[in-house]
Amino acid sequence: MDVMEQAPAMRTPSDTAITTAVYAVLALLGLLMGVLGAFQHSWYIRPVPVSALGCVALLFAATYGPGRAMRGRGAALAPAAGWTLVTMIWIAGRPEGDLVIANDLSGYVYLYGGLAALVAGVMLSPSTGGSWLLTPHSFGSRPVGPPAP
């Protein structure tokens, strides 16, 4: 009599759990980029704010890359949301008058260039569902032909 030993079936995580974990990691990446970029954006090689330009390029890569890899704009929006959240906290004035992102050329390049990079990265990422605006709809139209009996 042959006894066959069966290995217990391995449980695999669901696709939803993996996707949620990836989105959480991407949002944390955006938060980290917002913290590091806010404190490191003001390095100059006169008169060019090279650090701010580098931050803008990395922001574009951090949104466009995941959006392209996961074939959806949600993956591009996750790091964009994290960066935007942290950056909005940093630009808020404090009662003492302190700011993390200053009112100078590097601050403007970092803020406005970063926002433009985020928008470009999200908009250039492929959309999974197609365009809701360009999809033909038959609102209010009735089929032409004899009525059904």
XYZ file of N, CA and C in Angstrom:
447
model
N 0.833 -1.158 0.000
C 0.000 0.000 0.000
C 0.891 1.240 0.000
N 0.674 2.043 -0.990
C 1.451 3.279 -1.122
C 0.712 4.420 -0.438
N 1.441 5.105 0.405
C 0.870 6.269 1.077
C 1.489 7.507 0.453
N 0.652 8.350 -0.067
C 1.133 9.585 -0.695
C 0.922 10.736 0.277
N 1.979 11.438 0.491
C 1.900 12.566 1.403
C 1.570 13.822 0.607
N 0.582 14.532 1.055
C 0.184 15.752 0.366
C 0.687 16.960 1.139
N 1.259 17.856 0.402
C 1.707 19.104 1.017
C 0.496 20.014 1.171
N 0.445 20.763 2.263
C -0.697 21.674 2.417
C -0.687 22.723 1.314
N -1.869 23.056 0.870
C -1.997 24.045 -0.204
C -1.529 25.407 0.304
N -0.716 26.065 -0.500
C -0.216 27.387 -0.128
C -1.266 28.422 -0.486
N -1.502 29.297 0.438
C -2.467 30.366 0.184
C -1.753 31.512 -0.496
N -2.343 32.000 -1.522
C -1.767 33.155 -2.216
C -2.632 34.375 -1.919
N -1.995 35.512 -1.757
C -2.788 36.712 -1.499
C -3.605 37.086 -2.730
N -4.713 37.710 -2.474
C -5.585 38.073 -3.585
C -4.990 39.245 -4.352
N -5.449 39.410 -5.563
C -4.992 40.515 -6.387
C -5.345 41.860 -5.759
N -6.474 41.930 -5.097
C -6.887 43.181 -4.468
C -5.937 43.566 -3.343
N -5.511 42.598 -2.553
C -4.585 42.886 -1.454
C -3.232 43.340 -1.982
N -2.761 42.703 -3.026
C -1.477 43.091 -3.612
C -1.564 44.491 -4.210
N -2.632 44.766 -4.926
C -2.796 46.082 -5.534
C -2.904 47.164 -4.464
N -3.631 46.893 -3.399
C -3.749 47.853 -2.304
C -2.394 48.105 -1.655
N -1.619 47.065 -1.466
C -0.286 47.220 -0.878
C 0.626 48.033 -1.788
N 0.543 47.808 -3.094
C 1.357 48.577 -4.036
C 0.957 50.045 -4.012
N -0.336 50.340 -3.982
C -0.786 51.727 -3.907
C -0.326 52.393 -2.613
N -0.344 51.649 -1.507
C 0.120 52.207 -0.234
C 1.608 52.516 -0.285
N 2.387 51.630 -0.876
C 3.824 51.876 -1.001
C 4.080 53.074 -1.918
N 3.317 53.194 -2.992
C 3.487 54.346 -3.891
C 3.111 55.652 -3.188
N 2.070 55.620 -2.374
C 1.705 56.828 -1.621
C 2.799 57.180 -0.616
N 3.384 56.174 0.028
C 4.508 56.435 0.932
C 5.717 56.984 0.184
N 5.934 56.517 -1.030
C 7.002 57.073 -1.865
C 6.758 58.555 -2.130
N 5.516 58.912 -2.436
C 5.179 60.323 -2.644
C 5.376 61.146 -1.388
N 4.995 60.589 -0.229
C 5.221 61.290 1.034
C 6.710 61.504 1.280
N 7.503 60.480 1.051
C 8.943 60.581 1.250
C 9.561 61.598 0.302
N 9.127 61.590 -0.950
C 9.646 62.570 -1.912
C 9.255 63.989 -1.517
N 8.069 64.141 -0.942
C 7.652 65.463 -0.485
C 8.481 65.964 0.676
N 8.818 65.079 1.604
C 9.632 65.477 2.757
C 11.055 65.797 2.319
N 11.669 64.878 1.566
C 13.049 65.096 1.146
C 13.173 66.266 0.175
N 12.254 66.371 -0.744
C 12.320 67.456 -1.721
C 12.137 68.823 -1.096
N 11.296 68.916 -0.088
C 11.058 70.209 0.558
C 12.310 70.730 1.244
N 13.098 69.837 1.804
C 14.290 70.275 2.511
C 15.537 70.327 1.623
N 15.492 69.737 0.447
C 16.681 69.680 -0.401
C 16.515 70.378 -1.747
N 15.463 71.124 -1.948
C 15.209 71.711 -3.260
C 15.991 72.991 -3.532
N 16.702 73.525 -2.575
C 17.293 74.851 -2.750
C 18.793 74.829 -2.999
N 19.314 73.799 -3.613
C 20.725 73.784 -3.986
C 20.869 74.393 -5.368
N 21.790 75.319 -5.491
C 22.001 76.041 -6.745
C 23.368 75.727 -7.324
N 23.472 75.725 -8.621
C 24.699 75.976 -9.362
C 24.361 77.256 -10.108
N 24.784 78.350 -9.563
C 24.326 79.686 -9.967
C 24.211 79.827 -11.457
N 23.153 80.332 -11.932
C 21.896 80.756 -11.327
C 20.800 79.702 -11.437
N 21.161 78.451 -11.637
C 20.180 77.388 -11.895
C 19.920 76.589 -10.620
N 18.647 76.447 -10.220
C 18.323 75.612 -9.054
C 18.293 74.133 -9.446
N 19.473 73.522 -9.500
C 19.594 72.162 -10.024
C 18.858 71.149 -9.158
N 18.846 71.350 -7.882
C 18.156 70.403 -7.011
C 16.645 70.433 -7.238
N 16.095 71.609 -7.414
C 14.656 71.710 -7.681
C 14.312 71.070 -9.023
N 15.158 71.282 -10.018
C 14.918 70.650 -11.323
C 15.031 69.132 -11.235
N 15.980 68.644 -10.435
C 16.098 67.206 -10.225
C 14.886 66.631 -9.520
N 14.368 67.375 -8.533
C 13.150 66.927 -7.834
C 11.969 66.851 -8.793
N 11.867 67.820 -9.677
C 10.771 67.826 -10.653
C 10.883 66.619 -11.585
N 12.090 66.331 -12.041
C 12.281 65.171 -12.920
C 11.952 63.866 -12.187
N 12.361 63.762 -10.926
C 12.042 62.557 -10.162
C 10.550 62.431 -9.889
N 9.869 63.547 -9.685
C 8.417 63.497 -9.488
C 7.711 62.992 -10.738
N 8.176 63.450 -11.894
C 7.578 62.957 -13.136
C 7.810 61.451 -13.266
N 9.028 61.014 -12.972
C 9.339 59.583 -13.083
C 8.544 58.762 -12.065
N 8.327 59.318 -10.874
C 7.609 58.589 -9.829
C 6.118 58.486 -10.111
N 5.584 59.327 -10.979
C 4.173 59.198 -11.349
C 4.004 58.453 -12.671
N 4.794 58.813 -13.652
C 4.641 58.196 -14.963
C 5.074 56.723 -14.956
N 6.149 56.404 -14.240
C 6.653 55.034 -14.212
C 5.646 54.037 -13.670
N 5.118 54.242 -12.453
C 4.117 53.297 -11.952
C 2.833 53.293 -12.773
N 2.437 54.455 -13.281
C 1.238 54.496 -14.115
C 1.402 53.678 -15.376
N 2.576 53.748 -15.960
C 2.866 52.977 -17.166
C 3.017 51.489 -16.837
N 3.688 51.193 -15.714
C 3.937 49.793 -15.355
C 2.654 49.066 -14.969
N 1.760 49.751 -14.265
C 0.522 49.103 -13.827
C -0.643 49.362 -14.777
N -0.387 50.094 -15.833
C -1.373 50.384 -16.878
C -2.636 51.030 -16.321
N -2.432 52.054 -15.494
C -3.584 52.754 -14.951
C -3.176 54.053 -14.286
N -4.085 54.982 -14.297
C -3.792 56.281 -13.703
C -3.859 56.271 -12.189
N -4.490 55.271 -11.618
C -4.532 55.168 -10.164
C -3.144 55.005 -9.571
N -2.302 54.226 -10.244
C -0.929 54.040 -9.777
C -0.122 55.320 -9.907
N -0.465 56.155 -10.852
C 0.218 57.443 -10.991
C -0.314 58.452 -9.985
N -1.566 58.321 -9.601
C -2.154 59.258 -8.645
C -1.697 59.019 -7.210
N -1.305 57.800 -6.872
C -0.916 57.503 -5.491
C 0.300 58.304 -5.037
N 1.439 58.292 -5.766
C 2.552 59.127 -5.311
C 2.255 60.619 -5.459
N 1.434 60.970 -6.432
C 1.062 62.382 -6.593
C 0.269 62.873 -5.398
N -0.621 62.046 -4.883
C -1.410 62.431 -3.714
C -0.527 62.558 -2.475
N 0.413 61.637 -2.305
C 1.320 61.715 -1.162
C 2.182 62.963 -1.198
N 2.754 63.271 -2.358
C 3.588 64.468 -2.487
C 2.773 65.728 -2.258
N 1.579 65.779 -2.824
C 0.740 66.966 -2.680
C 0.340 67.180 -1.227
N 0.010 66.118 -0.527
C -0.379 66.238 0.878
C 0.751 66.835 1.716
N 1.943 66.285 1.586
C 3.075 66.782 2.372
C 3.454 68.188 1.949
N 3.425 68.470 0.672
C 3.828 69.790 0.194
C 2.846 70.865 0.649
N 1.568 70.557 0.687
C 0.602 71.541 1.176
C 0.813 71.838 2.661
N 1.261 70.846 3.401
C 1.583 71.089 4.815
C 2.809 71.991 4.919
N 3.812 71.758 4.059
C 5.047 72.543 4.145
C 4.856 73.995 3.727
N 3.955 74.281 2.820
C 3.822 75.677 2.382
C 2.901 76.488 3.266
N 2.262 75.841 4.220
C 1.410 76.584 5.150
C 2.298 77.411 6.079
N 1.945 78.662 6.240
C 2.717 79.527 7.117
C 2.486 79.194 8.577
N 3.492 79.392 9.375
C 3.387 79.159 10.808
C 3.274 80.510 11.505
N 2.793 80.543 12.726
C 2.670 81.814 13.440
C 4.007 82.535 13.607
N 5.106 81.764 13.651
C 6.411 82.385 13.789
C 6.917 82.973 12.480
N 6.258 82.648 11.385
C 6.674 83.134 10.077
C 7.608 82.186 9.351
N 7.852 81.007 9.909
C 8.755 80.048 9.282
C 8.067 79.336 8.122
N 8.846 79.083 7.087
C 8.385 78.311 5.938
C 9.429 77.261 5.608
N 9.001 76.118 5.144
C 9.947 75.106 4.699
C 10.309 75.371 3.244
N 9.328 75.690 2.432
C 9.566 75.999 1.025
C 9.501 77.516 0.882
N 10.641 78.097 0.612
C 10.749 79.554 0.628
C 10.199 80.184 -0.646
N 10.054 81.480 -0.585
C 9.526 82.288 -1.677
C 10.688 82.780 -2.536
N 11.335 81.852 -3.250
C 12.433 82.209 -4.139
C 12.345 81.352 -5.392
N 13.327 81.469 -6.275
C 13.274 80.762 -7.556
C 13.215 79.250 -7.364
N 14.020 78.717 -6.470
C 14.013 77.256 -6.288
C 12.678 76.773 -5.704
N 12.080 77.577 -4.837
C 10.769 77.214 -4.294
C 9.692 77.201 -5.360
N 9.737 78.214 -6.238
C 8.756 78.260 -7.326
C 8.951 77.109 -8.305
N 10.205 76.811 -8.635
C 10.466 75.698 -9.551
C 10.001 74.389 -8.921
N 10.274 74.223 -7.639
C 9.877 72.996 -6.959
C 8.357 72.852 -6.889
N 7.667 73.919 -6.504
C 6.206 73.837 -6.365
C 5.493 73.728 -7.706
N 5.707 74.729 -8.558
C 4.955 74.763 -9.809
C 5.469 73.738 -10.812
N 6.775 73.537 -10.838
C 7.311 72.485 -11.699
C 6.882 71.111 -11.230
N 6.839 70.921 -9.898
C 6.388 69.645 -9.353
C 4.934 69.370 -9.684
N 4.091 70.392 -9.556
C 2.679 70.207 -9.915
C 2.519 69.903 -11.400
N 3.284 70.593 -12.240
C 3.217 70.321 -13.679
C 3.717 68.909 -13.987
N 4.765 68.478 -13.293
C 5.288 67.121 -13.506
C 4.276 66.072 -13.071
N 3.588 66.325 -11.968
C 2.572 65.373 -11.510
C 1.419 65.279 -12.500
N 0.955 66.418 -12.958
C -0.153 66.418 -13.921
C 0.269 65.722 -15.210
N 1.473 66.017 -15.692
C 1.949 65.384 -16.924
C 2.111 63.881 -16.732
N 2.663 63.460 -15.599
C 2.841 62.032 -15.354
C 1.528 61.285 -15.272
N 0.533 61.890 -14.648
C -0.776 61.242 -14.540
C -1.472 61.228 -15.894
N -1.435 62.338 -16.605
C -2.155 62.407 -17.881
C -1.505 61.560 -18.975
N -0.201 61.373 -18.914
C 0.465 60.547 -19.926
C 0.402 59.059 -19.607
N -0.007 58.715 -18.403
C -0.171 57.301 -18.058
C -1.379 56.746 -18.806
N -1.298 55.482 -19.207
C -2.431 54.917 -19.940
C -3.655 54.759 -19.052
N -4.790 54.935 -19.660
C -6.054 54.771 -18.959
C -6.591 53.380 -19.246
N -7.032 52.691 -18.208
C -7.485 51.319 -18.404
C -8.882 51.220 -18.982
N -9.729 52.176 -18.675
C -11.111 52.056 -19.076
C -11.493 52.823 -20.325
N -10.562 53.475 -20.950
C -10.909 54.295 -22.093
C -11.474 55.627 -21.647
N -11.708 56.481 -22.571
C -12.183 57.819 -22.260
C -13.692 57.828 -22.120
N -14.196 58.327 -21.007
C -15.633 58.411 -20.813
C -16.222 59.493 -21.704
N -15.400 60.457 -22.079
C -15.887 61.569 -22.887
C -16.027 61.182 -24.354
N -15.118 60.341 -24.835
C -15.110 60.002 -26.252
C -15.871 58.721 -26.577
N -16.412 58.043 -25.576
C -17.173 56.821 -25.804
C -18.570 57.179 -26.303
N -18.997 56.613 -27.430
C -20.337 56.922 -27.917
C -21.407 56.321 -27.004
N -22.360 57.126 -26.667
C -23.471 56.681 -25.820
C -24.779 56.836 -26.590
N -25.772 56.061 -26.188
C -27.078 56.144 -26.837
C -28.093 56.623 -25.813
N -27.868 57.803 -25.273
C -28.774 58.344 -24.276
C -30.081 58.774 -24.947
N -31.152 58.203 -24.489
C -32.461 58.624 -24.966
C -32.834 58.120 -26.349
N -32.014 57.365 -27.006
C -32.383 56.888 -28.335
C -33.068 55.527 -28.210
N -33.948 55.302 -29.115
C -34.688 54.046 -29.117
C -34.309 53.276 -30.378
N -34.367 51.977 -30.290
C -34.053 51.191 -31.481
C -35.122 51.436 -32.558
N -34.663 51.507 -33.790
C -35.573 51.733 -34.895
C -36.058 50.378 -35.397
N -37.315 50.236 -35.581
C -37.861 48.980 -36.080
C -39.236 48.738 -35.480
N -39.849 47.643 -35.871
C -41.184 47.352 -35.351
C -41.134 47.043 -33.866
N -42.182 47.384 -33.149
C -42.220 47.095 -31.713
C -42.251 45.583 -31.489
N -41.705 45.184 -30.392
C -41.696 43.767 -30.057
C -43.096 43.333 -29.629
N -43.526 42.122 -30.039
C -44.878 41.668 -29.677
C -45.038 41.340 -28.235
